[in-house]
CSV table of C-alpha atoms in Angstrom, one decimal:
chain,number,residue,atom,x,y,z
F,1261,MET,CA,0.3,0.0,-0.1
F,1262,ASN,CA,0.9,3.2,-1.3
F,1263,ILE,CA,1.4,5.3,2.4
F,1264,GLU,CA,2.5,8.6,0.8
F,1265,ARG,CA,-0.7,8.3,-1.6
F,1266,LEU,CA,-2.4,7.3,1.4
F,1267,MET,CA,-1.6,10.3,3.4
F,1268,GLN,CA,-2.4,12.5,0.6
F,1269,ARG,CA,-5.7,11.7,0.3
F,1270,ILE,CA,-6.3,11.9,4.1
F,1271,ARG,CA,-5.2,15.6,3.5
F,1272,LEU,CA,-7.5,15.9,0.9
F,1273,GLY,CA,-10.7,14.8,3.1
F,1274,GLU,CA,-13.2,12.5,2.7
F,1275,ASP,CA,-14.9,12.3,-1.0
F,1276,SER,CA,-17.3,9.6,-2.8
F,1277,THR,CA,-14.6,6.7,-2.4
F,1278,LEU,CA,-13.2,7.7,1.0
F,1279,GLU,CA,-14.2,7.5,4.7
F,1280,LEU,CA,-12.2,8.5,7.7
F,1281,LYS,CA,-13.5,7.3,11.4
F,1282,GLN,CA,-11.6,8.3,14.6
F,1283,LEU,CA,-11.9,5.3,17.2
F,1284,VAL,CA,-12.4,6.1,20.9
F,1285,ILE,CA,-12.2,2.4,23.0
F,1286,ARG,CA,-13.2,2.4,26.5
F,1287,ASP,CA,-13.5,-0.4,29.3
F,1288,ASN,CA,-10.2,-2.4,28.2
F,1289,GLY,CA,-11.7,-2.3,24.2
F,1290,LYS,CA,-15.1,-3.7,25.2
F,1291,SER,CA,-16.9,-0.6,24.3
F,1292,ILE,CA,-15.8,1.0,20.9
F,1293,GLU,CA,-17.4,4.1,19.3
F,1294,PRO,CA,-18.4,5.1,16.4
F,1295,ASP,CA,-22.0,3.2,16.8
F,1296,PRO,CA,-22.1,-0.2,14.8
F,1297,ASP,CA,-25.1,0.4,13.0
F,1298,SER,CA,-23.8,3.9,11.8
F,1299,LEU,CA,-20.6,2.3,10.7
F,1300,ALA,CA,-22.5,0.0,9.1
F,1301,ASP,CA,-24.6,2.2,7.2
F,1302,GLU,CA,-21.2,4.1,5.7
F,1303,LEU,CA,-19.8,0.5,4.9
F,1304,ALA,CA,-23.4,-0.7,2.9
F,1305,ALA,CA,-23.3,2.7,1.6
F,1306,LEU,CA,-19.7,2.3,-0.3
F,1307,GLY,CA,-20.9,-1.0,-1.1
F,1308,ASN,CA,-23.9,-0.3,-2.6
F,1309,ALA,CA,-22.2,2.8,-4.7
F,1310,ASN,CA,-18.4,2.5,-6.2
F,1311,GLY,CA,-17.0,1.0,-3.5
F,1312,GLY,CA,-14.2,2.9,-1.6
F,1313,MET,CA,-11.5,2.6,1.4
F,1314,LEU,CA,-12.7,3.3,5.4
F,1315,ILE,CA,-9.7,4.3,7.4
F,1316,LEU,CA,-10.2,4.0,11.0
F,1317,GLY,CA,-7.9,6.1,13.3
F,1318,ILE,CA,-8.3,9.3,11.2
F,1319,ASP,CA,-10.2,12.3,13.0
F,1320,ASP,CA,-12.6,13.0,10.4
F,1321,LYS,CA,-12.9,16.8,11.2
F,1322,THR,CA,-9.0,17.5,11.6
F,1323,ARG,CA,-7.9,14.8,9.2
F,1324,ALA,CA,-5.4,14.1,11.9
F,1325,VAL,CA,-3.8,10.9,12.3
F,1326,THR,CA,-5.0,9.8,15.8
F,1327,GLY,CA,-4.3,5.9,15.5
F,1328,ILE,CA,-5.3,2.8,17.1
F,1329,ALA,CA,-3.5,1.3,20.4
F,1330,LEU,CA,-1.5,-1.6,19.6
F,1331,GLU,CA,-3.0,-3.5,22.1
F,1332,TYR,CA,-6.5,-3.0,20.8
F,1333,LEU,CA,-5.6,-3.3,16.9
F,1334,ASP,CA,-7.0,-7.2,17.0
F,1335,ARG,CA,-9.6,-6.2,19.2
F,1336,VAL,CA,-10.7,-3.4,16.7
F,1337,GLU,CA,-10.3,-6.0,13.9
F,1338,ALA,CA,-12.9,-8.3,14.9
F,1339,TRP,CA,-15.1,-6.0,15.7
F,1340,LEU,CA,-15.4,-4.5,12.3
F,1341,THR,CA,-15.3,-8.0,11.0
F,1342,ALA,CA,-18.5,-8.5,13.2
F,1343,ILE,CA,-20.4,-5.4,11.8
F,1344,CYS,CA,-19.9,-6.6,8.1
F,1345,ASN,CA,-21.3,-9.8,8.6
F,1346,ASP,CA,-23.7,-9.5,11.7
F,1347,ARG,CA,-25.5,-5.8,10.9
F,1348,ILE,CA,-25.1,-6.0,7.1
F,1349,LYS,CA,-26.9,-8.1,4.8
F,1350,PRO,CA,-26.0,-10.0,2.7
F,1351,PRO,CA,-22.8,-9.4,4.6
F,1352,LEU,CA,-20.3,-7.1,3.0
F,1353,ASP,CA,-16.8,-8.7,2.0
F,1354,VAL,CA,-13.9,-6.0,2.9
F,1355,VAL,CA,-10.4,-6.2,2.5
F,1356,THR,CA,-8.1,-5.1,5.6
F,1357,HIS,CA,-4.8,-4.0,5.9
F,1358,HIS,CA,-3.1,-2.8,9.3
F,1359,VAL,CA,-0.8,0.1,8.4
F,1360,GLU,CA,1.2,2.7,10.4
F,1361,LEU,CA,0.6,6.2,9.2
F,1362,PRO,CA,2.4,9.5,10.7
F,1363,ASP,CA,0.8,11.6,13.2
F,1364,ALA,CA,1.6,15.6,13.3
F,1365,ASP,CA,4.7,15.1,15.2
F,1366,GLY,CA,6.4,12.2,12.7
F,1367,GLN,CA,5.3,9.6,15.2
F,1368,LEU,CA,4.1,6.1,13.6
F,1369,ARG,CA,0.3,5.2,14.7
F,1370,PRO,CA,-1.7,2.1,13.5
F,1371,VAL,CA,-4.6,2.7,11.6
F,1372,ILE,CA,-6.9,-0.3,10.0
F,1373,VAL,CA,-7.5,0.5,5.8
F,1374,ALA,CA,-10.6,-1.6,4.7
F,1375,GLU,CA,-11.2,-1.8,1.2
F,1376,VAL,CA,-14.6,-2.3,0.2
F,1377,PRO,CA,-15.3,-3.1,-3.3
F,1378,GLN,CA,-18.4,-2.2,-5.6
F,1379,SER,CA,-20.7,-5.2,-4.7
F,1380,LEU,CA,-22.6,-7.5,-6.9
F,1381,TRP,CA,-25.6,-7.7,-4.2
F,1382,VAL,CA,-27.6,-4.3,-2.5
F,1383,HIS,CA,-26.7,-4.3,1.3
F,1384,GLN,CA,-29.4,-3.5,3.8
F,1385,SER,CA,-27.7,-2.1,7.6
F,1386,GLY,CA,-29.5,-1.4,10.3
F,1387,ASN,CA,-31.1,1.8,9.2
F,1388,GLY,CA,-32.0,1.1,5.9
F,1389,TYR,CA,-30.8,1.1,2.5
F,1390,PHE,CA,-27.6,3.7,1.9
F,1391,ARG,CA,-25.6,4.7,-1.2
F,1392,ARG,CA,-22.9,6.9,-0.9
F,1393,VAL,CA,-23.1,10.2,-2.6
F,1394,GLY,CA,-19.7,12.4,-2.1
F,1395,HIS,CA,-18.4,12.5,1.1
F,1396,ALA,CA,-22.2,11.4,2.4
F,1397,LYS,CA,-24.1,8.7,2.4
F,1398,ARG,CA,-28.0,8.6,1.3
F,1399,LYS,CA,-30.9,7.1,1.8
F,1400,LEU,CA,-32.0,5.5,-1.4
F,1401,GLU,CA,-35.5,6.1,-2.1
F,1402,PRO,CA,-37.9,3.2,-3.4
F,1403,ASP,CA,-37.6,4.2,-7.0
F,1404,VAL,CA,-33.9,4.0,-6.9
F,1405,LEU,CA,-33.6,1.2,-5.0
F,1406,ALA,CA,-35.5,-0.6,-7.1
F,1407,ARG,CA,-33.1,0.3,-10.3
F,1408,LEU,CA,-30.5,-0.6,-7.8
F,1409,PHE,CA,-31.5,-4.0,-7.6
F,1410,GLN,CA,-32.2,-4.5,-11.0
F,1411,GLN,CA,-28.6,-3.4,-11.9
F,1412,ARG,CA,-26.9,-5.5,-9.4
F,1413,SER,CA,-28.7,-8.5,-10.5
F,1414,GLN,CA,-27.8,-8.1,-14.2
F,1415,ALA,CA,-24.6,-7.5,-13.0
F,1416,ARG,CA,-23.8,-11.0,-11.2
F,1417,ILE,CA,-24.2,-12.6,-14.6
F,1418,ILE,CA,-20.4,-11.0,-15.0
F,1419,ARG,CA,-17.9,-14.1,-14.6
F,1420,PHE,CA,-15.8,-12.8,-11.1
F,1421,GLU,CA,-12.7,-12.9,-13.6
F,1422,GLU,CA,-14.5,-9.8,-15.6
F,1423,GLN,CA,-15.2,-7.7,-12.6
F,1424,PRO,CA,-13.8,-4.5,-11.8
F,1425,VAL,CA,-10.7,-4.2,-9.0
F,1426,PHE,CA,-10.6,-1.6,-6.8
F,1427,ASP,CA,-7.8,0.8,-7.0
F,1428,ALA,CA,-6.2,-0.8,-9.9
F,1429,GLY,CA,-6.2,0.6,-13.7
F,1430,TYR,CA,-4.4,1.0,-16.6
F,1431,THR,CA,-1.2,3.0,-15.1
F,1432,ASP,CA,-0.8,-0.1,-12.9
F,1433,PHE,CA,-0.2,-2.0,-16.0
F,1434,ASP,CA,3.2,-2.9,-16.5
F,1435,PRO,CA,4.0,-2.1,-20.1
F,1436,LEU,CA,5.9,-5.2,-21.3
F,1437,LEU,CA,2.9,-7.5,-20.0
F,1438,VAL,CA,0.4,-5.5,-22.1
F,1439,ASN,CA,2.2,-5.6,-25.3
F,1440,ARG,CA,1.4,-9.0,-25.3
F,1441,PHE,CA,-2.3,-8.2,-26.0
F,1442,THR,CA,-2.3,-5.3,-28.1
F,1443,ARG,CA,-1.1,-4.4,-31.9
F,1444,GLU,CA,0.0,-1.0,-33.1
F,1445,ASP,CA,-2.0,-1.2,-36.1
F,1446,GLN,CA,-5.3,-1.0,-34.2
F,1447,ASP,CA,-7.1,1.0,-31.7
F,1448,ASP,CA,-6.0,2.8,-28.5
F,1449,ALA,CA,-4.0,-0.1,-26.3
F,1450,GLN,CA,-6.9,0.7,-23.9
F,1451,ILE,CA,-9.7,0.0,-26.2
F,1452,GLN,CA,-8.0,-3.3,-27.3
F,1453,LEU,CA,-7.4,-4.1,-23.6
F,1454,GLN,CA,-11.4,-3.4,-22.8
F,1455,ARG,CA,-12.2,-5.8,-26.0
F,1456,LEU,CA,-10.3,-8.5,-24.1
F,1457,HIS,CA,-12.3,-8.2,-20.8
F,1458,LEU,CA,-8.8,-7.3,-19.2
F,1459,LEU,CA,-10.1,-3.4,-18.5
F,1460,ARG,CA,-13.8,-2.4,-17.7
F,1461,LYS,CA,-15.7,0.9,-17.8
F,1462,THR,CA,-17.0,1.6,-14.2
F,1463,ASP,CA,-19.4,4.4,-12.7
F,1464,GLY,CA,-15.7,5.5,-11.1
F,1465,GLY,CA,-13.3,5.6,-14.5
F,1466,LEU,CA,-11.5,3.0,-16.2
F,1467,ARG,CA,-10.4,0.2,-14.1
F,1468,ALA,CA,-8.7,-3.2,-13.9
F,1469,GLY,CA,-10.5,-6.1,-14.4
F,1470,VAL,CA,-9.5,-9.6,-12.2
F,1471,ALA,CA,-8.2,-10.9,-15.2
F,1472,GLY,CA,-6.5,-7.8,-15.9
F,1473,VAL,CA,-4.5,-7.8,-12.6
F,1474,LEU,CA,-3.3,-11.3,-12.6
F,1475,LEU,CA,-1.9,-11.1,-16.1
F,1476,CYS,CA,-1.0,-7.8,-16.5
F,1477,THR,CA,0.6,-6.7,-13.3
F,1478,LEU,CA,3.8,-7.4,-12.1
F,1479,THR,CA,2.5,-7.8,-8.2
F,1480,PRO,CA,-1.5,-9.5,-8.5
F,1481,HIS,CA,-1.2,-10.3,-4.9
F,1482,ARG,CA,-1.3,-6.5,-4.2
F,1483,TRP,CA,-5.1,-6.8,-5.0
F,1484,LEU,CA,-5.9,-10.0,-4.9
F,1485,ARG,CA,-3.7,-11.5,-2.1
F,1486,ASN,CA,-4.7,-15.5,-3.0
F,1487,ALA,CA,-3.3,-14.9,-6.3
F,1488,GLU,CA,0.1,-16.9,-5.3
F,1489,ILE,CA,0.9,-20.8,-5.1
F,1490,ILE,CA,2.7,-22.0,-1.9
F,1491,ALA,CA,5.3,-24.4,-2.9
F,1492,VAL,CA,6.9,-27.0,-0.5
F,1493,ALA,CA,9.3,-29.7,-0.9
F,1494,HIS,CA,9.8,-32.8,1.7
F,1495,ASP,CA,11.8,-35.4,1.8
F,1496,GLY,CA,9.7,-37.6,3.9
F,1497,LEU,CA,5.9,-39.2,2.8
F,1498,VAL,CA,4.2,-36.9,5.2
F,1499,ASN,CA,3.8,-33.1,5.5
F,1500,ASN,CA,6.4,-32.6,8.3
F,1501,PRO,CA,8.2,-29.1,9.0
F,1502,ASP,CA,11.3,-31.1,10.1
F,1503,ASP,CA,11.2,-33.1,6.5
F,1504,GLN,CA,10.9,-29.8,4.6
F,1505,VAL,CA,14.0,-29.3,2.1
F,1506,ASP,CA,12.8,-26.5,-0.1
F,1507,ALA,CA,9.6,-23.7,-0.2
F,1508,GLN,CA,8.7,-20.5,-2.1
F,1509,GLU,CA,5.7,-18.5,-2.2
F,1510,ILE,CA,5.5,-18.3,-6.1
F,1511,ARG,CA,3.9,-14.7,-7.5
F,1512,GLY,CA,3.7,-12.3,-10.3
F,1513,PRO,CA,2.0,-12.6,-13.5
F,1514,LEU,CA,0.2,-15.9,-14.1
F,1515,ASP,CA,2.5,-17.3,-16.6
F,1516,ARG,CA,5.4,-16.7,-14.2
F,1517,GLN,CA,3.9,-18.6,-11.8
F,1518,ILE,CA,3.3,-21.3,-14.0
F,1519,TRP,CA,7.1,-21.3,-15.0
F,1520,ASP,CA,8.3,-20.7,-11.7
F,1521,ALA,CA,6.5,-23.4,-10.4
F,1522,ILE,CA,8.0,-25.7,-13.0
F,1523,HIS,CA,11.4,-24.9,-12.1
F,1524,PHE,CA,10.4,-25.4,-8.7
F,1525,VAL,CA,9.7,-29.2,-9.6
F,1526,GLN,CA,12.4,-29.6,-11.5
F,1527,ARG,CA,14.7,-28.4,-9.1
F,1528,ASN,CA,13.4,-30.6,-6.1
F,1529,MET,CA,12.6,-34.2,-8.0
F,1530,ARG,CA,15.0,-36.4,-8.7
F,1531,THR,CA,16.1,-38.4,-12.1
F,1532,PRO,CA,18.0,-41.5,-11.1
F,1533,ALA,CA,20.2,-42.5,-14.4
F,1534,ARG,CA,22.1,-45.4,-15.9
F,1535,LYS,CA,24.8,-45.4,-17.8
F,1536,VAL,CA,25.5,-49.0,-18.7
F,1537,LEU,CA,25.6,-48.7,-22.5
F,1538,GLY,CA,24.7,-45.0,-22.5
F,1539,ARG,CA,23.0,-42.9,-20.0
F,1540,ILE,CA,19.1,-43.7,-19.2
F,1541,ASP,CA,17.4,-41.1,-17.1
F,1542,TYR,CA,14.2,-42.4,-14.4
F,1543,PRO,CA,12.5,-39.2,-13.9
F,1544,GLN,CA,10.1,-39.1,-11.2
F,1545,TYR,CA,7.4,-36.9,-12.9
F,1546,ASP,CA,6.7,-36.7,-16.8
F,1547,LEU,CA,6.9,-32.9,-17.2
F,1548,ALA,CA,4.4,-32.3,-19.6
F,1549,ALA,CA,2.1,-34.1,-17.4
F,1550,VAL,CA,3.7,-31.8,-14.3
F,1551,PHE,CA,3.2,-28.7,-16.7
F,1552,GLU,CA,-0.5,-29.1,-17.6
F,1553,ALA,CA,-1.6,-29.7,-14.0
F,1554,VAL,CA,0.1,-26.3,-13.2
F,1555,VAL,CA,-1.5,-24.5,-16.3
F,1556,ASN,CA,-4.9,-26.1,-15.4
F,1557,ALA,CA,-4.5,-25.1,-11.9
F,1558,VAL,CA,-3.5,-21.6,-12.7
F,1559,ALA,CA,-6.1,-21.4,-15.3
F,1560,HIS,CA,-9.0,-23.0,-13.4
F,1561,ARG,CA,-9.0,-21.8,-9.7
F,1562,ASP,CA,-11.3,-20.0,-8.0
F,1563,TYR,CA,-9.8,-16.1,-7.5
F,1564,SER,CA,-12.8,-15.2,-5.8
F,1565,ARG,CA,-11.3,-17.1,-3.0
F,1566,ASP,CA,-9.4,-15.0,-1.0
F,1567,ALA,CA,-8.3,-17.0,1.9
F,1568,GLN,CA,-7.3,-20.0,-0.4
F,1569,ARG,CA,-4.4,-20.3,-2.6
F,1570,ILE,CA,-2.9,-23.0,-5.2
F,1571,ARG,CA,-0.6,-25.4,-3.1
F,1572,LEU,CA,2.2,-27.4,-4.4
F,1573,PHE,CA,3.1,-30.2,-2.3
F,1574,MET,CA,6.4,-32.7,-3.3
F,1575,PHE,CA,6.9,-35.9,-1.3
F,1576,SER,CA,9.6,-38.6,-2.1
F,1577,ASP,CA,6.6,-40.6,-3.3
F,1578,ARG,CA,4.1,-38.4,-4.9
F,1579,MET,CA,3.1,-34.7,-5.8
F,1580,GLU,CA,0.1,-33.3,-4.8
F,1581,ILE,CA,-1.6,-29.9,-5.9
F,1582,TYR,CA,-4.5,-28.3,-4.5
F,1583,THR,CA,-6.7,-25.9,-6.7
F,1584,PRO,CA,-9.1,-23.3,-4.5
F,1585,GLY,CA,-13.0,-24.1,-5.5
F,1586,ALA,CA,-15.4,-26.8,-6.1
F,1587,LEU,CA,-15.4,-28.1,-9.7
F,1588,PRO,CA,-17.2,-25.4,-12.4
F,1589,ASN,CA,-20.4,-26.0,-14.5
F,1590,SER,CA,-21.7,-29.3,-13.2
F,1591,MET,CA,-18.6,-30.9,-13.6
F,1592,THR,CA,-17.8,-34.0,-11.9
F,1593,ILE,CA,-14.6,-35.9,-11.3
F,1594,GLU,CA,-15.8,-38.3,-13.8
F,1595,SER,CA,-16.4,-36.0,-16.7
F,1596,MET,CA,-13.2,-33.9,-16.0
F,1597,ALA,CA,-11.4,-36.3,-18.8
F,1598,SER,CA,-14.0,-35.6,-21.3
F,1599,ILE,CA,-15.3,-32.3,-20.8
F,1600,SER,CA,-14.5,-28.9,-21.1
F,1601,ALA,CA,-15.6,-26.3,-18.9
F,1602,PRO,CA,-12.8,-23.6,-17.9
F,1603,ARG,CA,-14.5,-21.5,-15.1
F,1604,ASN,CA,-12.2,-18.2,-16.0
F,1605,GLU,CA,-13.0,-18.1,-19.7
F,1606,VAL,CA,-11.3,-15.1,-20.5
F,1607,ILE,CA,-7.8,-16.2,-18.7
F,1608,ALA,CA,-8.3,-19.6,-20.2
F,1609,SER,CA,-8.8,-18.1,-24.0
F,1610,LEU,CA,-6.1,-15.3,-23.8
F,1611,PHE,CA,-4.0,-18.4,-22.6
F,1612,ALA,CA,-4.8,-20.2,-25.5
F,1613,GLN,CA,-4.1,-17.3,-27.9
F,1614,TYR,CA,-1.2,-15.3,-26.6
F,1615,TYR,CA,1.2,-16.9,-24.7
F,1616,PRO,CA,3.6,-19.2,-26.7
F,1617,VAL,CA,5.4,-22.1,-25.4
F,1618,GLU,CA,8.9,-22.5,-27.5
F,1619,GLU,CA,9.9,-25.2,-25.0
F,1620,PRO,CA,9.4,-28.7,-27.0
F,1621,LEU,CA,9.7,-30.8,-24.0
F,1622,TYR,CA,5.6,-30.1,-23.6
F,1623,GLY,CA,4.3,-30.7,-26.8
F,1624,LYS,CA,2.1,-27.7,-27.2
F,1625,ASN,CA,2.5,-24.3,-29.0
F,1626,GLN,CA,0.5,-21.9,-26.3
F,1627,LEU,CA,-0.2,-22.5,-22.5
F,1628,MET,CA,-3.7,-24.1,-23.0
F,1629,ASP,CA,-5.2,-25.2,-26.1
F,1630,LYS,CA,-9.2,-25.4,-26.8
F,1631,ARG,CA,-9.3,-29.4,-27.4
F,1632,GLY,CA,-10.0,-30.1,-23.8
F,1633,ALA,CA,-7.3,-33.1,-23.5
F,1634,GLY,CA,-5.3,-32.1,-20.4
F,1635,VAL,CA,-7.0,-34.2,-18.2
F,1636,ARG,CA,-6.4,-37.4,-20.5
F,1637,MET,CA,-2.8,-36.3,-21.1
F,1638,ILE,CA,-2.1,-36.3,-17.3
F,1639,LEU,CA,-3.4,-39.3,-16.6
F,1640,LYS,CA,-1.9,-41.3,-19.2
F,1641,ARG,CA,1.4,-40.1,-19.3
F,1642,SER,CA,1.8,-40.0,-15.5
F,1643,GLU,CA,0.7,-43.3,-14.9
F,1644,ALA,CA,2.7,-44.4,-18.3
F,1645,LEU,CA,5.8,-43.7,-16.1
F,1646,SER,CA,5.0,-44.5,-12.5
F,1647,GLY,CA,2.5,-47.5,-13.3
F,1648,LYS,CA,0.0,-46.1,-11.2
F,1649,ARG,CA,-3.5,-43.4,-12.4
F,1650,PRO,CA,-3.1,-40.3,-11.1
F,1651,LEU,CA,-5.8,-39.5,-8.7
F,1652,TYR,CA,-8.4,-36.6,-8.7
F,1653,GLU,CA,-10.4,-36.1,-5.5
F,1654,ASN,CA,-13.1,-33.3,-4.9
F,1655,LEU,CA,-12.9,-32.0,-1.1
F,1656,GLY,CA,-15.9,-30.5,0.2
F,1657,ASP,CA,-16.3,-28.7,-2.7
F,1658,MET,CA,-13.8,-26.4,-1.5
F,1659,GLU,CA,-10.7,-27.6,-3.7
F,1660,LEU,CA,-9.6,-29.9,-5.9
F,1661,LYS,CA,-6.5,-32.3,-5.2
F,1662,LEU,CA,-4.7,-34.0,-7.6
F,1663,THR,CA,-2.1,-36.9,-6.7
F,1664,ILE,CA,0.6,-37.4,-9.1
F,1665,PHE,CA,2.5,-40.4,-8.0
F,1666,ALA,CA,6.5,-40.6,-8.0
F,1667,ALA,CA,7.7,-43.4,-10.7
F,1668,PRO,CA,9.9,-46.0,-8.9
F,1669,PRO,CA,13.7,-45.4,-8.9
F,1670,PRO,CA,15.6,-48.4,-11.0
F,1671,GLU,CA,17.5,-51.0,-9.1
F,1672,ARG,CA,20.6,-50.1,-7.8
F,1673,ASN,CA,22.9,-51.9,-9.3
F,1674,ALA,CA,26.4,-50.6,-10.7
F,1675,GLY,CA,26.0,-47.5,-12.8
F,1676,TRP,CA,23.4,-46.0,-11.7
F,1677,GLN,CA,23.2,-42.7,-10.1
F,1678,ALA,CA,20.2,-40.3,-8.6
F,1679,ILE,CA,20.7,-36.6,-10.1
F,1680,PRO,CA,18.3,-34.0,-8.6
F,1681,SER,CA,17.5,-31.2,-11.4
F,1682,SER,CA,20.3,-29.0,-9.8
F,1683,GLY,CA,22.8,-31.3,-11.1
F,1684,MET,CA,24.4,-32.5,-7.9
F,1685,ARG,CA,24.4,-36.5,-8.3
F,1686,ILE,CA,23.7,-38.7,-5.3
F,1687,GLY,CA,25.0,-42.2,-5.3
F,1688,ASN,CA,27.4,-44.6,-7.0
F,1689,ASP,CA,29.2,-42.6,-10.5
F,1690,ASP,CA,30.4,-45.8,-11.8
């Protein structure tokens, strides 16, 4: 979060997307002001308009940074969360940040910044239905409320990947990443990106879509904190921190996440080899199948689940990939190998058109194709190598788990060696 920009907004005062609140905490945190119903009205008003930002710990009259005592920070966070969940219907999703801002004397004081997205729902708070107009909330008249319900109902047809992202626009896009999607002989770059659903027009101006943030910014986790892969390699058979040999938080634009995840697998898998009549490698995994599995996880995961990441775990006998979200579009485990029904159609389409793959190992020209043969390839090639069919599991309609089993090493006769992807040899070198 850009502190200088945040301080500038505070100095300029409240507007249609900024609400400032000073907190008064009494009785060792048992009593907090302002009134919860009043604050619920302000939050719901932002969600019912264009979204915005609430900063707790700022005097809204003097714009002075008063802060929140450090020992009460978690208590205030829980209080705010309870307001969003219990006093607003349907519950309002906000993203909170703990930030230190300088007061008038230059001393850093903790505040809580709550980002309120433009909601796809119409929210009712304790005192009715409100919408932010200028720097104040206004009660919605029946005819205006009816139109808002109609608009939001239609807006819910928009897939999550196409929804606008608060506080992200064209200037946040990296020029080199944008160049992949634009052509000099066509319209203005911003118009081209709108056609690809990477930018969206909103009442508040041109905003980046979720897909735009994921594909065109260097730090998607700045806006979508779940947009990353957690990769961990273990020396044993279970998820034991004592057996951990490598770990990485893989971030960045989606194509970079894919390649970094593949490099992580290459770095941590072993490739035994024999040198009797020429070198013969025995890799643990078919990298083309692993590549397809990682691409599928990145392209098809549910990015609306902000508490879940893609997780890639490597063990001595298997690899596990956890993809957030239930199977989309009424798919089942049984139908996955024969039906193609992407959750993120924009991302899948762009992967198939604008992301060439030059490495011949993977046997494809783009990150994705439209044939729907990826799952079959994962199953066939992995089973051919290891002798065990990969296992897909739907975990409580919350995650899709893929287990790919490692190929057994060759018998350790003379002339064998085990070589990790780093090139370091383990064993005999006869």
